[in-house]
Amino acid sequence: NCTSCPQGSLLQVQGFVSNPHVNGRIAKVLSRDSLEKLYRMKLLDGTDFIVKFSQTLFAPRVRGLDLRSASSDLTPDSEQACEYLDSSGREHQFKISLPPRFGKAPAGLQDRWPLLMYLPGEDGRSFYDYGDEEVLSNSPGLEFAFQGFVVVSPMVDWRTDSEATWLKELIDHFFVANWLDRDRIYLTGYSAGGMGTWMLASCAEHIFTAIAPVSSYHREEQQDRFVEMIERTPVCIVHSTADGTHPLSAEETLWRRLAIQNLWMIAFLCEEPCCGGIRRSAYCRSDCLYKWLLSHTSERVHDRLYDP
């Protein structure tokens, strides 16, 4: 319903009969006149236009989820698929999981939840997808995450270098959610998703409270940017000394450089022989990674940076 779209909303225009060339395009709500029932809109190319509430349909950029309300149509206890429309009009998919107690805060108390964005590896598996029910049923780590986080798992194509753009847009879009704890927005990913964690954090360092790249890798030409842009973001690195795909030696220079600048960088090393084992070690077998993430809030990091 377009009458509920606040100023600043980005929407896809549909069914505008008197000005059909704007249909299918992305427009921003500049202002609204509830008395006259009018919107003033602006296309991405700068074109302004005015529409009546009753004349035009708008497709929300996130389909399948009302971000503004804790009374979501989604059902807690499972990963569910949603679609996201980026600013260029491209559609993307992501999965979201809500904790069992989501939307059930006692009367008078706010329902605030930390958000964990998980970037998958080359296999494209979402956060809770291990292809093995035994892993899910015997995992203190996943159980802790399941109870305590809203988890967003974008479906990412790592063959392109432009994924960080729409991922940043997606996480920005969650800021309208009244259930979001804006001081606790975390980012993690493994393998290619670990590389994506470095990339996304370096171009959205003001958004993420803390990050955790797992079995990650990077290109040498990216080091300067990562060190500069992530120096104030707490980082927990999880890697294996036996990782033959992403050797430890190729990552140590970045870690050493970052450790000089970053007060909160730590690294956990294990001896898992494969990426799948490292993933289970980081996310499933223990809740340590999640507790480390939750130990950091944006407010606390800011205080430690600027406390004389």
mmCIF file of C-alpha atoms in Angstrom:
data_model
loop_
_atom_site.group_PDB
_atom_site.id
_atom_site.type_symbol
_atom_site.label_atom_id
_atom_site.label_comp_id
_atom_site.label_asym_id
_atom_site.label_seq_id
_atom_site.Cartn_x
_atom_site.Cartn_y
_atom_site.Cartn_z
ATOM 1 C CA ASN A 1 0.000 0.000 0.000
ATOM 2 C CA CYS A 2 1.732 3.195 -1.185
ATOM 3 C CA THR A 3 0.045 5.337 1.472
ATOM 4 C CA SER A 4 2.359 3.746 4.049
ATOM 5 C CA CYS A 5 5.604 4.599 2.264
ATOM 6 C CA PRO A 6 7.604 7.187 4.234
ATOM 7 C CA GLN A 7 9.768 9.938 2.794
ATOM 8 C CA GLY A 8 13.010 8.512 1.444
ATOM 9 C CA SER A 9 11.533 5.127 0.460
ATOM 10 C CA LEU A 10 12.866 3.559 -2.733
ATOM 11 C CA LEU A 11 10.164 1.772 -4.716
ATOM 12 C CA GLN A 12 9.498 0.273 -8.112
ATOM 13 C CA VAL A 13 6.685 2.101 -9.949
ATOM 14 C CA GLN A 14 3.895 -0.018 -11.418
ATOM 15 C CA GLY A 15 0.616 0.749 -13.196
ATOM 16 C CA PHE A 16 1.104 4.512 -13.702
ATOM 17 C CA VAL A 17 -1.312 4.982 -16.623
ATOM 18 C CA SER A 18 -0.842 8.707 -17.316
ATOM 19 C CA ASN A 19 2.963 8.441 -17.391
ATOM 20 C CA PRO A 20 3.697 4.845 -18.426
ATOM 21 C CA HIS A 21 7.384 5.365 -19.233
ATOM 22 C CA VAL A 22 8.164 5.405 -15.481
ATOM 23 C CA ASN A 23 6.632 1.954 -14.920
ATOM 24 C CA GLY A 24 9.191 -0.626 -13.855
ATOM 25 C CA ARG A 25 11.668 2.050 -12.791
ATOM 26 C CA ILE A 26 12.994 2.833 -9.327
ATOM 27 C CA ALA A 27 11.814 6.080 -7.716
ATOM 28 C CA LYS A 28 12.433 7.766 -4.382
ATOM 29 C CA VAL A 29 9.697 9.352 -2.265
ATOM 30 C CA LEU A 30 10.713 13.024 -1.891
ATOM 31 C CA SER A 31 7.617 14.133 -0.001
ATOM 32 C CA ARG A 32 3.990 13.203 0.599
ATOM 33 C CA ASP A 33 0.844 15.214 1.078
ATOM 34 C CA SER A 34 -1.592 13.155 3.112
ATOM 35 C CA LEU A 35 -4.319 15.803 2.818
ATOM 36 C CA GLU A 36 -4.227 15.913 -0.986
ATOM 37 C CA LYS A 37 -3.153 12.251 -1.143
ATOM 38 C CA LEU A 38 -0.163 12.997 -3.358
ATOM 39 C CA TYR A 39 3.402 11.763 -3.621
ATOM 40 C CA ARG A 40 6.268 13.722 -5.089
ATOM 41 C CA MET A 41 8.669 11.160 -6.555
ATOM 42 C CA LYS A 42 12.099 11.275 -8.175
ATOM 43 C CA LEU A 43 13.566 8.754 -10.607
ATOM 44 C CA LEU A 44 17.227 7.774 -10.378
ATOM 45 C CA ASP A 45 17.934 9.919 -13.469
ATOM 46 C CA GLY A 46 16.684 12.990 -11.547
ATOM 47 C CA THR A 47 13.220 13.268 -13.136
ATOM 48 C CA ASP A 48 10.531 14.486 -10.716
ATOM 49 C CA PHE A 49 6.873 13.531 -10.973
ATOM 50 C CA ILE A 50 3.744 13.674 -8.824
ATOM 51 C CA VAL A 51 1.198 10.895 -8.400
ATOM 52 C CA LYS A 52 -1.960 10.335 -6.395
ATOM 53 C CA PHE A 53 -2.076 7.528 -3.861
ATOM 54 C CA SER A 54 -4.911 5.898 -5.770
ATOM 55 C CA GLN A 55 -3.322 6.158 -9.239
ATOM 56 C CA THR A 56 -0.202 4.085 -8.882
ATOM 57 C CA LEU A 57 0.921 0.816 -7.377
ATOM 58 C CA PHE A 58 4.370 0.522 -5.841
ATOM 59 C CA ALA A 59 6.313 -2.670 -5.369
ATOM 60 C CA PRO A 60 8.349 -2.608 -2.151
ATOM 61 C CA ARG A 61 12.035 -3.248 -2.665
ATOM 62 C CA VAL A 62 11.907 -6.159 -0.229
ATOM 63 C CA ARG A 63 9.216 -8.676 -1.129
ATOM 64 C CA GLY A 64 7.929 -11.189 1.386
ATOM 65 C CA LEU A 65 8.800 -9.165 4.481
ATOM 66 C CA ASP A 66 7.428 -6.047 6.153
ATOM 67 C CA LEU A 67 10.616 -4.542 7.538
ATOM 68 C CA ARG A 68 8.880 -1.893 9.579
ATOM 69 C CA SER A 69 6.937 -4.254 11.800
ATOM 70 C CA ALA A 70 7.826 -7.004 14.231
ATOM 71 C CA SER A 71 4.416 -8.466 13.328
ATOM 72 C CA SER A 72 5.818 -9.983 10.158
ATOM 73 C CA ASP A 73 4.101 -12.430 7.832
ATOM 74 C CA LEU A 74 7.213 -14.563 8.148
ATOM 75 C CA THR A 75 7.182 -17.451 10.573
ATOM 76 C CA PRO A 76 9.931 -17.723 13.184
ATOM 77 C CA ASP A 77 11.867 -20.995 13.446
ATOM 78 C CA SER A 78 12.856 -21.391 9.769
ATOM 79 C CA GLU A 79 14.757 -19.781 6.917
ATOM 80 C CA GLN A 80 12.400 -18.180 4.428
ATOM 81 C CA ALA A 81 13.052 -16.768 0.972
ATOM 82 C CA CYS A 82 12.616 -13.075 0.095
ATOM 83 C CA GLU A 83 13.384 -10.948 -2.949
ATOM 84 C CA TYR A 84 15.184 -7.641 -3.080
ATOM 85 C CA LEU A 85 15.100 -5.071 -5.874
ATOM 86 C CA ASP A 86 18.293 -3.011 -6.070
ATOM 87 C CA SER A 87 18.557 0.607 -7.217
ATOM 88 C CA SER A 88 19.300 -0.463 -10.800
ATOM 89 C CA GLY A 89 16.134 -2.563 -10.970
ATOM 90 C CA ARG A 90 17.857 -5.961 -10.669
ATOM 91 C CA GLU A 91 16.245 -8.640 -8.525
ATOM 92 C CA HIS A 92 18.183 -10.596 -5.918
ATOM 93 C CA GLN A 93 17.258 -13.333 -3.484
ATOM 94 C CA PHE A 94 18.064 -13.693 0.171
ATOM 95 C CA LYS A 95 16.904 -15.864 3.032
ATOM 96 C CA ILE A 96 15.994 -14.636 6.490
ATOM 97 C CA SER A 97 15.541 -16.452 9.770
ATOM 98 C CA LEU A 98 13.701 -14.946 12.738
ATOM 99 C CA PRO A 99 14.298 -16.130 16.326
ATOM 100 C CA PRO A 100 11.471 -18.079 18.010
ATOM 101 C CA ARG A 101 10.762 -15.145 20.365
ATOM 102 C CA PHE A 102 10.642 -12.576 17.558
ATOM 103 C CA GLY A 103 7.681 -10.220 17.976
ATOM 104 C CA LYS A 104 6.794 -11.587 21.413
ATOM 105 C CA ALA A 105 8.208 -8.893 23.685
ATOM 106 C CA PRO A 106 6.081 -8.222 26.792
ATOM 107 C CA ALA A 107 3.723 -5.267 26.571
ATOM 108 C CA GLY A 108 5.524 -1.969 26.994
ATOM 109 C CA LEU A 109 8.942 -3.365 26.047
ATOM 110 C CA GLN A 110 10.603 -2.833 22.674
ATOM 111 C CA ASP A 111 11.413 -5.869 20.554
ATOM 112 C CA ARG A 112 15.027 -5.247 19.492
ATOM 113 C CA TRP A 113 17.167 -7.858 17.769
ATOM 114 C CA PRO A 114 20.777 -8.013 16.577
ATOM 115 C CA LEU A 115 21.168 -8.752 12.876
ATOM 116 C CA LEU A 116 23.763 -11.121 11.434
ATOM 117 C CA MET A 117 24.418 -10.988 7.693
ATOM 118 C CA TYR A 118 26.015 -14.210 6.437
ATOM 119 C CA LEU A 119 27.762 -14.319 3.053
ATOM 120 C CA PRO A 120 27.948 -17.845 1.587
ATOM 121 C CA GLY A 121 30.852 -19.567 -0.099
ATOM 122 C CA GLU A 122 30.992 -20.664 -3.713
ATOM 123 C CA ASP A 123 28.453 -23.415 -2.964
ATOM 124 C CA GLY A 124 25.782 -20.762 -2.281
ATOM 125 C CA ARG A 125 24.477 -22.473 0.864
ATOM 126 C CA SER A 126 22.636 -20.184 3.261
ATOM 127 C CA PHE A 127 23.558 -19.894 6.935
ATOM 128 C CA TYR A 128 21.549 -22.898 8.181
ATOM 129 C CA ASP A 129 21.996 -25.036 5.042
ATOM 130 C CA TYR A 130 24.542 -27.770 5.633
ATOM 131 C CA GLY A 131 22.814 -30.542 3.707
ATOM 132 C CA ASP A 132 23.006 -32.654 6.850
ATOM 133 C CA GLU A 133 20.225 -32.779 9.442
ATOM 134 C CA GLU A 134 22.625 -34.256 12.001
ATOM 135 C CA VAL A 135 24.724 -31.084 11.889
ATOM 136 C CA LEU A 136 21.642 -28.962 12.581
ATOM 137 C CA SER A 137 20.356 -31.155 15.406
ATOM 138 C CA ASN A 138 23.677 -31.273 17.269
ATOM 139 C CA SER A 139 25.077 -27.773 17.011
ATOM 140 C CA PRO A 140 25.408 -25.508 20.048
ATOM 141 C CA GLY A 141 26.637 -22.705 17.799
ATOM 142 C CA LEU A 142 23.733 -22.748 15.374
ATOM 143 C CA GLU A 143 21.280 -23.099 18.253
ATOM 144 C CA PHE A 144 22.722 -19.998 19.910
ATOM 145 C CA ALA A 145 22.475 -18.038 16.646
ATOM 146 C CA PHE A 146 18.963 -19.353 16.050
ATOM 147 C CA GLN A 147 17.771 -18.107 19.437
ATOM 148 C CA GLY A 148 19.567 -14.768 19.435
ATOM 149 C CA PHE A 149 19.895 -13.267 15.939
ATOM 150 C CA VAL A 150 17.877 -12.283 12.928
ATOM 151 C CA VAL A 151 20.030 -13.935 10.240
ATOM 152 C CA VAL A 152 20.077 -12.664 6.656
ATOM 153 C CA SER A 153 21.712 -14.858 4.001
ATOM 154 C CA PRO A 154 21.971 -13.187 0.567
ATOM 155 C CA MET A 155 22.302 -15.385 -2.496
ATOM 156 C CA VAL A 156 25.499 -14.007 -4.032
ATOM 157 C CA ASP A 157 27.194 -14.479 -7.412
ATOM 158 C CA TRP A 158 30.903 -14.260 -6.609
ATOM 159 C CA ARG A 159 31.833 -14.359 -10.312
ATOM 160 C CA THR A 160 31.158 -10.611 -10.467
ATOM 161 C CA ASP A 161 32.829 -7.722 -8.615
ATOM 162 C CA SER A 162 29.630 -5.715 -8.146
ATOM 163 C CA GLU A 163 27.940 -7.741 -5.405
ATOM 164 C CA ALA A 164 29.039 -5.398 -2.609
ATOM 165 C CA THR A 165 26.893 -2.619 -4.113
ATOM 166 C CA TRP A 166 23.537 -4.350 -3.738
ATOM 167 C CA LEU A 167 24.528 -6.003 -0.458
ATOM 168 C CA LYS A 168 25.201 -2.573 1.030
ATOM 169 C CA GLU A 169 21.836 -1.362 -0.313
ATOM 170 C CA LEU A 170 20.118 -4.367 1.249
ATOM 171 C CA ILE A 171 21.600 -3.832 4.697
ATOM 172 C CA ASP A 172 20.822 -0.102 4.455
ATOM 173 C CA HIS A 173 17.215 -1.042 3.739
ATOM 174 C CA PHE A 174 16.953 -2.892 7.056
ATOM 175 C CA PHE A 175 17.515 0.353 8.950
ATOM 176 C CA VAL A 176 13.779 1.140 8.653
ATOM 177 C CA ALA A 177 12.988 -1.948 10.761
ATOM 178 C CA ASN A 178 11.698 -0.980 14.182
ATOM 179 C CA TRP A 179 12.883 -4.318 15.574
ATOM 180 C CA LEU A 180 16.522 -3.770 14.573
ATOM 181 C CA ASP A 181 19.156 -3.118 17.233
ATOM 182 C CA ARG A 182 21.204 -0.642 15.203
ATOM 183 C CA ASP A 183 24.152 -0.954 17.578
ATOM 184 C CA ARG A 184 24.444 -4.666 16.820
ATOM 185 C CA ILE A 185 24.705 -5.304 13.081
ATOM 186 C CA TYR A 186 27.267 -7.997 12.316
ATOM 187 C CA LEU A 187 28.821 -9.461 9.172
ATOM 188 C CA THR A 188 30.381 -12.852 8.586
ATOM 189 C CA GLY A 189 31.057 -15.198 5.683
ATOM 190 C CA TYR A 190 33.204 -18.165 4.786
ATOM 191 C CA SER A 191 35.500 -18.906 1.836
ATOM 192 C CA ALA A 192 34.331 -16.584 -0.983
ATOM 193 C CA GLY A 193 31.931 -15.136 1.570
ATOM 194 C CA GLY A 194 34.916 -14.436 3.812
ATOM 195 C CA MET A 195 36.473 -12.480 0.974
ATOM 196 C CA GLY A 196 33.116 -10.753 0.524
ATOM 197 C CA THR A 197 33.125 -9.905 4.228
ATOM 198 C CA TRP A 198 36.372 -7.964 3.784
ATOM 199 C CA MET A 199 35.030 -6.245 0.661
ATOM 200 C CA LEU A 200 31.635 -5.274 2.066
ATOM 201 C CA ALA A 201 33.043 -4.118 5.402
ATOM 202 C CA SER A 202 35.559 -1.912 3.614
ATOM 203 C CA CYS A 203 32.828 -0.036 1.728
ATOM 204 C CA ALA A 204 30.272 0.009 4.573
ATOM 205 C CA GLU A 205 32.473 0.364 7.627
ATOM 206 C CA HIS A 206 29.974 2.708 9.319
ATOM 207 C CA ILE A 207 27.253 0.029 9.244
ATOM 208 C CA PHE A 208 28.779 -3.095 10.747
ATOM 209 C CA THR A 209 29.518 -3.311 14.450
ATOM 210 C CA ALA A 210 31.944 -6.213 14.051
ATOM 211 C CA ILE A 211 32.921 -8.681 11.322
ATOM 212 C CA ALA A 212 34.146 -12.288 11.189
ATOM 213 C CA PRO A 213 35.740 -13.568 7.962
ATOM 214 C CA VAL A 214 36.060 -17.375 8.020
ATOM 215 C CA SER A 215 38.516 -19.237 5.771
ATOM 216 C CA SER A 216 38.768 -16.022 3.789
ATOM 217 C CA TYR A 217 41.132 -14.798 1.100
ATOM 218 C CA HIS A 218 41.862 -11.539 -0.695
ATOM 219 C CA ARG A 219 43.812 -10.027 -3.563
ATOM 220 C CA GLU A 220 47.041 -8.211 -2.797
ATOM 221 C CA GLU A 221 45.840 -4.978 -4.404
ATOM 222 C CA GLN A 222 42.938 -4.883 -1.919
ATOM 223 C CA GLN A 223 45.136 -4.734 1.178
ATOM 224 C CA ASP A 224 45.587 -0.966 1.400
ATOM 225 C CA ARG A 225 41.851 -0.340 1.260
ATOM 226 C CA PHE A 226 41.028 -3.051 3.781
ATOM 227 C CA VAL A 227 43.606 -1.788 6.290
ATOM 228 C CA GLU A 228 42.473 1.814 5.915
ATOM 229 C CA MET A 229 38.713 1.262 5.998
ATOM 230 C CA ILE A 230 38.469 -1.509 8.609
ATOM 231 C CA GLU A 231 40.884 -0.089 11.186
ATOM 232 C CA ARG A 232 38.018 0.841 13.558
ATOM 233 C CA THR A 233 35.847 -2.252 13.095
ATOM 234 C CA PRO A 234 36.380 -5.213 15.459
ATOM 235 C CA VAL A 235 37.503 -8.237 13.443
ATOM 236 C CA CYS A 236 37.545 -11.913 14.374
ATOM 237 C CA ILE A 237 39.426 -14.031 11.823
ATOM 238 C CA VAL A 238 38.878 -17.794 11.753
ATOM 239 C CA HIS A 239 41.290 -19.797 9.607
ATOM 240 C CA SER A 240 42.871 -23.238 9.370
ATOM 241 C CA THR A 241 46.585 -23.927 9.327
ATOM 242 C CA ALA A 242 45.746 -26.906 7.089
ATOM 243 C CA ASP A 243 43.724 -24.906 4.548
ATOM 244 C CA GLY A 244 45.244 -25.771 1.186
ATOM 245 C CA THR A 245 42.687 -23.779 -0.803
ATOM 246 C CA HIS A 246 43.287 -20.465 0.986
ATOM 247 C CA PRO A 247 46.750 -20.880 2.518
ATOM 248 C CA LEU A 248 47.537 -19.146 5.765
ATOM 249 C CA SER A 249 50.724 -17.653 4.326
ATOM 250 C CA ALA A 250 48.747 -15.685 1.725
ATOM 251 C CA GLU A 251 46.684 -13.960 4.429
ATOM 252 C CA GLU A 252 49.232 -13.223 7.136
ATOM 253 C CA THR A 253 50.523 -9.975 5.636
ATOM 254 C CA LEU A 254 47.024 -8.465 5.680
ATOM 255 C CA TRP A 255 46.472 -9.625 9.248
ATOM 256 C CA ARG A 256 49.773 -8.168 10.465
ATOM 257 C CA ARG A 257 49.114 -4.829 8.790
ATOM 258 C CA LEU A 258 45.593 -4.670 10.159
ATOM 259 C CA ALA A 259 46.693 -5.662 13.671
ATOM 260 C CA ILE A 260 48.954 -2.593 13.819
ATOM 261 C CA GLN A 261 45.959 -0.302 13.164
ATOM 262 C CA ASN A 262 43.032 -2.220 14.636
ATOM 263 C CA LEU A 263 42.660 -2.414 18.413
ATOM 264 C CA TRP A 264 40.112 -5.254 18.294
ATOM 265 C CA MET A 265 41.467 -7.697 15.728
ATOM 266 C CA ILE A 266 41.836 -11.288 16.898
ATOM 267 C CA ALA A 267 42.487 -14.541 15.020
ATOM 268 C CA PHE A 268 41.468 -18.095 15.855
ATOM 269 C CA LEU A 269 43.446 -20.849 14.133
ATOM 270 C CA CYS A 270 42.295 -24.450 13.837
ATOM 271 C CA GLU A 271 43.594 -27.520 11.998
ATOM 272 C CA GLU A 272 40.561 -28.452 9.922
ATOM 273 C CA PRO A 273 41.696 -29.887 6.574
ATOM 274 C CA CYS A 274 38.857 -28.534 4.422
ATOM 275 C CA CYS A 275 36.616 -25.477 4.095
ATOM 276 C CA GLY A 276 33.516 -27.432 5.114
ATOM 277 C CA GLY A 277 35.212 -28.483 8.341
ATOM 278 C CA ILE A 278 36.304 -24.925 9.042
ATOM 279 C CA ARG A 279 32.746 -23.728 8.510
ATOM 280 C CA ARG A 280 31.396 -26.244 11.022
ATOM 281 C CA SER A 281 34.181 -25.411 13.462
ATOM 282 C CA ALA A 282 33.422 -21.689 13.320
ATOM 283 C CA TYR A 283 29.627 -21.694 13.253
ATOM 284 C CA CYS A 284 28.389 -25.031 14.624
ATOM 285 C CA ARG A 285 30.555 -26.578 17.312
ATOM 286 C CA SER A 286 30.704 -23.612 19.665
ATOM 287 C CA ASP A 287 28.895 -20.377 20.435
ATOM 288 C CA CYS A 288 32.200 -18.521 20.986
ATOM 289 C CA LEU A 289 32.079 -16.585 17.708
ATOM 290 C CA TYR A 290 28.544 -15.324 18.361
ATOM 291 C CA LYS A 291 29.344 -14.289 21.925
ATOM 292 C CA TRP A 292 32.416 -12.434 20.657
ATOM 293 C CA LEU A 293 30.245 -10.579 18.137
ATOM 294 C CA LEU A 294 27.659 -9.664 20.781
ATOM 295 C CA SER A 295 30.388 -8.383 23.091
ATOM 296 C CA HIS A 296 30.782 -5.487 20.660
ATOM 297 C CA THR A 297 28.229 -2.739 20.169
ATOM 298 C CA SER A 298 28.610 0.360 18.022
ATOM 299 C CA GLU A 299 28.212 2.511 21.133
ATOM 300 C CA ARG A 300 30.942 0.643 23.001
ATOM 301 C CA VAL A 301 33.384 0.793 20.083
ATOM 302 C CA HIS A 302 32.761 4.532 19.743
ATOM 303 C CA ASP A 303 33.406 5.071 23.471
ATOM 304 C CA ARG A 304 36.685 3.144 23.351
ATOM 305 C CA LEU A 305 37.842 5.092 20.322
ATOM 306 C CA TYR A 306 37.163 8.545 21.688
ATOM 307 C CA ASP A 307 37.459 8.176 25.449
ATOM 308 C CA PRO A 308 40.374 10.419 26.488
#
